[in-house]
Amino acid sequence: MKKRHLIALAAMATLGFSAISASAQAPDWKKIRIGVEGAYPPFSEVGADGKLKGFEIDLALAMCAEMKAECTLVQQDFDGLIPALQAKKIDAIIASMSITDERKKAIAFSNPYYNTPARFAGKAEAKFDFTPAGLKGKKIGVQRATIHEKFVAETFKQSNIVRYATQDQAFLDLKSGRIDLTIADLVAVDQGFLKTPAGKGFAFQGPSYDDVKYFGIGSGVGMRKADEKALAKKFNDAIAAVKANGTFKKLNDKYFEYDISAK
C-alpha cells in the first residue's frame, strides 16, 4: 500500500474517532440539573416538610415534563448559582434571574418567562425622598449578587448599603429596625413580606423601577454559553408550550393576583 494511502486512512480514522468522541460527549439533555434558590417566596422556598415549593419550582417541573427530561433540583444560594453553573455542578438556573447585558457576558439565557418591576419596602408611616440626596445615610438592605444590589449601589451612592445572602434576611432586619428600607422584586416584597404577619406595619415605598439597564427584560433560564445552541431551544420550546397549553396561567393564578408573564 502506498504511503499516501496510509496517510489518508490514518486521517480518516482520526476524523472518525473524533466524531465518535464528540458524539459521545455531547449531552442528550434527558437529564438536567437545575439550580434553584429555595429562599425567595413565593417563587421558591423550602416548605415545613423540607421540600422545595413555589411558582418557579412548579414551573421548572412543568417545563421538564414538556422536554421529557428527568430533572434534579439543586438548591443553592443565589450568589453561588452562576459559579455553580460554570463549574458544571448544575446545567441550568431557574431562580428569578433577570436577563441583563452584564449577565449575558458570562452566561446564556432562554427567552424571558416573567417580568415584574422592583419596589422598596419600609415602615408604612415613614416618609422618604427617593433621590440620592434624600436617602443619604439611610440603611438599605439588598440581596447580594442581584440586580437590586447593583441598582442601589450605583443609584444611591450616599446610602449605607447592607448586603444579605438571602432576601428573607433583609426582611428580618427591616422588621427588627436594623435597616430603613429593602428593595426586591415587587412580587417578592408583596407576597414574601408585606402580606405575611411579619409585614404588618410596613408598606411599599417609592416608585416602581424597571430600567432595562439594571433590571433587564425579565427572568429567564440561565445556562452555559457552550450549551446554548441545544439547551436554549429546549427551554424556549418548553416555555412556549406551557404558555400555550394554559399551564403557565394556572400556576400564575395559583400564586399571584396579577399577570406576571413576560410579554
Short mmCIF file of C-alpha atoms in Angstrom, two decimals:
data_model
loop_
_atom_site.label_atom_id
_atom_site.label_comp_id
_atom_site.label_asym_id
_atom_site.label_seq_id
_atom_site.Cartn_x
_atom_site.Cartn_y
_atom_site.Cartn_z
CA MET A 1 0.00 0.00 0.00
CA LYS A 2 1.41 3.38 -0.98
CA LYS A 3 2.44 5.82 1.68
CA ARG A 4 -0.15 8.45 0.71
CA HIS A 5 -2.91 5.84 1.07
CA LEU A 6 -1.70 5.01 4.57
CA ILE A 7 -1.73 8.71 5.47
CA ALA A 8 -5.25 9.10 4.09
CA LEU A 9 -6.51 6.08 6.01
CA ALA A 10 -4.88 7.35 9.20
CA ALA A 11 -6.51 10.76 8.73
CA MET A 12 -9.92 9.14 8.12
CA ALA A 13 -9.52 7.01 11.23
CA THR A 14 -8.62 10.09 13.29
CA LEU A 15 -11.63 12.01 11.97
CA GLY A 16 -13.90 9.06 12.62
CA PHE A 17 -12.63 8.71 16.18
CA SER A 18 -13.07 12.45 16.78
CA ALA A 19 -16.66 12.33 15.51
CA ILE A 20 -17.48 9.37 17.73
CA SER A 21 -15.80 11.02 20.70
CA ALA A 22 -17.66 14.31 20.15
CA SER A 23 -20.94 12.43 19.79
CA ALA A 24 -20.29 10.51 22.98
CA GLN A 25 -19.54 13.71 24.88
CA ALA A 26 -22.48 15.78 23.60
CA PRO A 27 -25.30 15.60 26.18
CA ASP A 28 -28.73 14.50 25.02
CA TRP A 29 -30.32 16.58 27.83
CA LYS A 30 -32.51 13.74 29.04
CA LYS A 31 -31.19 14.54 32.50
CA ILE A 32 -30.86 18.15 33.61
CA ARG A 33 -29.65 19.56 36.93
CA ILE A 34 -31.47 22.81 37.67
CA GLY A 35 -30.14 25.29 40.20
CA VAL A 36 -32.85 26.92 42.35
CA GLU A 37 -32.61 29.24 45.34
CA GLY A 38 -35.26 27.98 47.73
CA ALA A 39 -35.28 31.22 49.74
CA TYR A 40 -37.31 33.62 47.59
CA PRO A 41 -41.02 33.09 48.25
CA PRO A 42 -43.40 32.82 46.50
CA PHE A 43 -41.07 31.86 43.63
CA SER A 44 -39.11 29.22 45.52
CA GLU A 45 -38.85 28.24 49.16
CA VAL A 46 -38.50 25.24 51.43
CA GLY A 47 -41.77 24.11 52.98
CA ALA A 48 -42.33 22.83 56.50
CA ASP A 49 -41.87 19.30 55.14
CA GLY A 50 -38.39 20.19 53.90
CA LYS A 51 -39.43 20.07 50.24
CA LEU A 52 -38.97 22.81 47.68
CA LYS A 53 -42.12 24.61 46.60
CA GLY A 54 -43.21 27.78 44.82
CA PHE A 55 -44.06 29.20 41.43
CA GLU A 56 -40.66 28.61 39.83
CA ILE A 57 -40.38 25.13 41.33
CA ASP A 58 -43.71 24.15 39.76
CA LEU A 59 -42.80 25.91 36.52
CA ALA A 60 -39.42 24.16 36.31
CA LEU A 61 -41.06 20.76 36.73
CA ALA A 62 -43.71 21.66 34.12
CA MET A 63 -41.00 22.64 31.64
CA CYS A 64 -39.10 19.43 32.35
CA ALA A 65 -42.27 17.44 31.62
CA GLU A 66 -42.59 19.23 28.28
CA MET A 67 -38.96 18.44 27.46
CA LYS A 68 -39.43 14.83 28.62
CA ALA A 69 -36.34 15.30 30.77
CA GLU A 70 -35.50 13.90 34.19
CA CYS A 71 -34.70 16.98 36.23
CA THR A 72 -32.93 17.28 39.56
CA LEU A 73 -33.46 20.48 41.53
CA VAL A 74 -30.27 21.64 43.24
CA GLN A 75 -30.70 24.25 45.99
CA GLN A 76 -28.01 26.91 46.05
CA ASP A 77 -27.56 30.42 47.46
CA PHE A 78 -28.35 32.94 44.74
CA ASP A 79 -24.83 34.38 44.60
CA GLY A 80 -23.45 30.88 44.06
CA LEU A 81 -25.70 29.90 41.16
CA ILE A 82 -23.60 31.27 38.28
CA PRO A 83 -20.34 29.91 39.76
CA ALA A 84 -22.05 26.50 40.18
CA LEU A 85 -23.20 26.65 36.57
CA GLN A 86 -19.74 27.50 35.30
CA ALA A 87 -18.22 24.75 37.44
CA LYS A 88 -20.68 22.28 35.82
CA LYS A 89 -22.31 21.42 39.13
CA ILE A 90 -25.66 22.36 37.56
CA ASP A 91 -26.83 22.65 33.95
CA ALA A 92 -29.41 25.44 34.19
CA ILE A 93 -30.67 28.13 36.55
CA ILE A 94 -34.33 28.83 37.30
CA ALA A 95 -34.22 31.38 40.10
CA SER A 96 -35.78 34.70 39.11
CA MET A 97 -32.52 35.56 37.34
CA SER A 98 -33.07 38.68 35.27
CA ILE A 99 -31.66 38.79 31.76
CA THR A 100 -29.24 41.72 31.75
CA ASP A 101 -26.43 42.71 29.39
CA GLU A 102 -23.91 42.26 32.18
CA ARG A 103 -25.02 38.69 32.95
CA LYS A 104 -25.10 37.84 29.24
CA LYS A 105 -21.35 38.38 29.17
CA ALA A 106 -20.97 35.36 31.45
CA ILE A 107 -23.88 33.03 30.64
CA ALA A 108 -26.64 32.45 28.08
CA PHE A 109 -30.38 32.72 28.67
CA SER A 110 -33.65 31.36 27.38
CA ASN A 111 -36.44 33.72 26.42
CA PRO A 112 -37.91 35.53 29.46
CA TYR A 113 -40.83 33.81 31.18
CA TYR A 114 -41.86 36.50 33.67
CA ASN A 115 -41.19 40.19 34.17
CA THR A 116 -42.15 42.40 37.13
CA PRO A 117 -40.69 45.68 38.44
CA ALA A 118 -38.73 46.30 41.63
CA ARG A 119 -40.11 48.11 44.69
CA PHE A 120 -38.81 49.35 48.01
CA ALA A 121 -40.46 48.46 51.31
CA GLY A 122 -40.25 50.34 54.59
CA LYS A 123 -42.34 51.32 57.60
CA ALA A 124 -45.80 52.39 56.48
CA GLU A 125 -45.72 55.70 58.30
CA ALA A 126 -42.20 56.64 57.19
CA LYS A 127 -41.61 59.36 54.61
CA PHE A 128 -38.68 59.06 52.23
CA ASP A 129 -37.30 61.20 49.44
CA PHE A 130 -36.20 58.71 46.78
CA THR A 131 -33.28 60.71 45.45
CA PRO A 132 -29.59 60.11 46.11
CA ALA A 133 -29.52 63.09 48.49
CA GLY A 134 -32.85 62.13 50.05
CA LEU A 135 -31.65 58.66 51.01
CA LYS A 136 -28.21 59.83 52.16
CA GLY A 137 -27.20 57.85 55.24
CA LYS A 138 -30.24 55.57 55.10
CA LYS A 139 -29.60 51.85 55.54
CA ILE A 140 -30.84 49.93 52.50
CA GLY A 141 -30.88 46.13 52.61
CA VAL A 142 -30.29 44.17 49.39
CA GLN A 143 -29.59 40.59 48.44
CA ARG A 144 -26.04 40.05 47.22
CA ALA A 145 -25.29 39.47 43.51
CA THR A 146 -28.74 40.69 42.44
CA ILE A 147 -29.85 43.39 40.03
CA HIS A 148 -31.21 45.22 43.07
CA GLU A 149 -27.78 45.39 44.68
CA LYS A 150 -26.25 46.86 41.52
CA PHE A 151 -29.10 49.36 41.11
CA VAL A 152 -28.90 50.62 44.69
CA ALA A 153 -25.09 50.73 44.76
CA GLU A 154 -24.93 52.83 41.59
CA THR A 155 -28.02 55.00 42.19
CA PHE A 156 -27.92 55.71 45.92
CA LYS A 157 -24.19 56.07 46.48
CA GLN A 158 -24.60 58.13 49.65
CA SER A 159 -26.72 55.45 51.34
CA ASN A 160 -25.43 52.72 53.63
CA ILE A 161 -25.86 49.51 51.61
CA VAL A 162 -26.31 46.36 53.72
CA ARG A 163 -25.89 43.11 51.79
CA TYR A 164 -27.51 39.76 52.63
CA ALA A 165 -27.20 36.20 51.39
CA THR A 166 -31.00 35.94 51.06
CA GLN A 167 -33.86 38.39 50.72
CA ASP A 168 -35.54 36.83 53.76
CA GLN A 169 -32.61 38.01 55.88
CA ALA A 170 -33.16 41.56 54.64
CA PHE A 171 -36.85 41.33 55.54
CA LEU A 172 -35.94 40.16 59.05
CA ASP A 173 -33.62 43.12 59.56
CA LEU A 174 -36.24 45.51 58.19
CA LYS A 175 -38.73 44.11 60.68
CA SER A 176 -36.29 44.48 63.56
CA GLY A 177 -35.37 48.05 62.58
CA ARG A 178 -31.75 47.36 61.68
CA ILE A 179 -32.30 48.78 58.18
CA ASP A 180 -34.59 51.53 56.89
CA LEU A 181 -35.55 50.05 53.53
CA THR A 182 -35.14 47.00 51.36
CA ILE A 183 -35.69 46.55 47.65
CA ALA A 184 -36.57 43.42 45.69
CA ASP A 185 -38.93 42.19 43.01
CA LEU A 186 -42.42 43.61 43.57
CA VAL A 187 -43.94 40.14 43.98
CA ALA A 188 -41.30 39.01 46.46
CA VAL A 189 -41.83 42.16 48.54
CA ASP A 190 -45.61 41.91 48.35
CA GLN A 191 -46.19 38.21 48.96
CA GLY A 192 -42.91 37.31 50.61
CA PHE A 193 -43.18 40.03 53.25
CA LEU A 194 -46.00 42.63 53.17
CA LYS A 195 -48.81 40.04 53.09
CA THR A 196 -47.26 37.95 55.85
CA PRO A 197 -47.64 38.57 59.61
CA ALA A 198 -44.07 39.90 59.69
CA GLY A 199 -45.01 42.61 57.21
CA LYS A 200 -47.64 44.23 59.43
CA GLY A 201 -46.93 47.96 59.71
CA PHE A 202 -44.84 48.01 56.56
CA ALA A 203 -45.72 49.08 53.01
CA PHE A 204 -44.35 49.70 49.54
CA GLN A 205 -42.30 52.86 49.44
CA GLY A 206 -41.35 54.96 46.43
CA PRO A 207 -41.95 54.27 42.74
CA SER A 208 -41.65 51.10 40.70
CA TYR A 209 -38.31 50.57 38.97
CA ASP A 210 -37.90 48.80 35.64
CA ASP A 211 -34.93 50.45 33.92
CA VAL A 212 -33.63 47.85 31.44
CA LYS A 213 -30.06 48.92 32.22
CA TYR A 214 -30.39 47.44 35.70
CA PHE A 215 -33.44 45.20 35.64
CA GLY A 216 -33.17 43.64 32.20
CA ILE A 217 -36.01 42.29 30.09
CA GLY A 218 -37.39 39.72 32.51
CA SER A 219 -36.32 36.50 34.17
CA GLY A 220 -35.09 33.61 32.05
CA VAL A 221 -33.43 30.22 32.35
CA GLY A 222 -29.67 30.61 32.65
CA MET A 223 -27.24 28.17 31.03
CA ARG A 224 -23.62 27.88 29.93
CA LYS A 225 -22.85 29.56 26.60
CA ALA A 226 -21.38 26.29 25.34
CA ASP A 227 -24.77 24.62 25.81
CA GLU A 228 -26.89 27.45 24.42
CA LYS A 229 -27.46 26.06 20.92
CA ALA A 230 -29.27 22.92 22.04
CA LEU A 231 -30.46 23.73 25.55
CA ALA A 232 -31.89 27.20 24.89
CA LYS A 233 -34.15 25.79 22.18
CA LYS A 234 -35.42 23.11 24.52
CA PHE A 235 -36.28 25.61 27.23
CA ASN A 236 -37.71 28.14 24.77
CA ASP A 237 -39.97 25.46 23.30
CA ALA A 238 -40.99 24.39 26.82
CA ILE A 239 -41.76 27.98 27.86
CA ALA A 240 -43.87 28.47 24.73
CA ALA A 241 -45.66 25.15 25.34
CA VAL A 242 -46.61 25.82 28.99
CA LYS A 243 -47.93 29.23 27.99
CA ALA A 244 -49.88 27.83 25.05
CA ASN A 245 -51.46 24.93 26.94
CA GLY A 246 -52.59 27.01 29.92
CA THR A 247 -50.14 25.60 32.47
CA PHE A 248 -48.37 28.93 32.97
CA LYS A 249 -51.65 30.76 33.57
CA LYS A 250 -52.78 28.06 36.00
CA LEU A 251 -49.57 28.45 38.01
CA ASN A 252 -49.73 32.24 37.74
CA ASP A 253 -53.26 32.23 39.15
CA LYS A 254 -52.26 29.81 41.90
CA TYR A 255 -49.58 32.11 43.25
CA PHE A 256 -50.40 35.65 42.12
CA GLU A 257 -53.31 38.04 41.88
CA TYR A 258 -51.93 39.61 38.70
CA ASP A 259 -50.33 38.51 35.45
CA ILE A 260 -46.55 38.33 35.74
CA SER A 261 -45.82 36.78 32.34
CA ALA A 262 -43.20 38.37 30.11
CA LYS A 263 -44.92 39.73 27.02
#
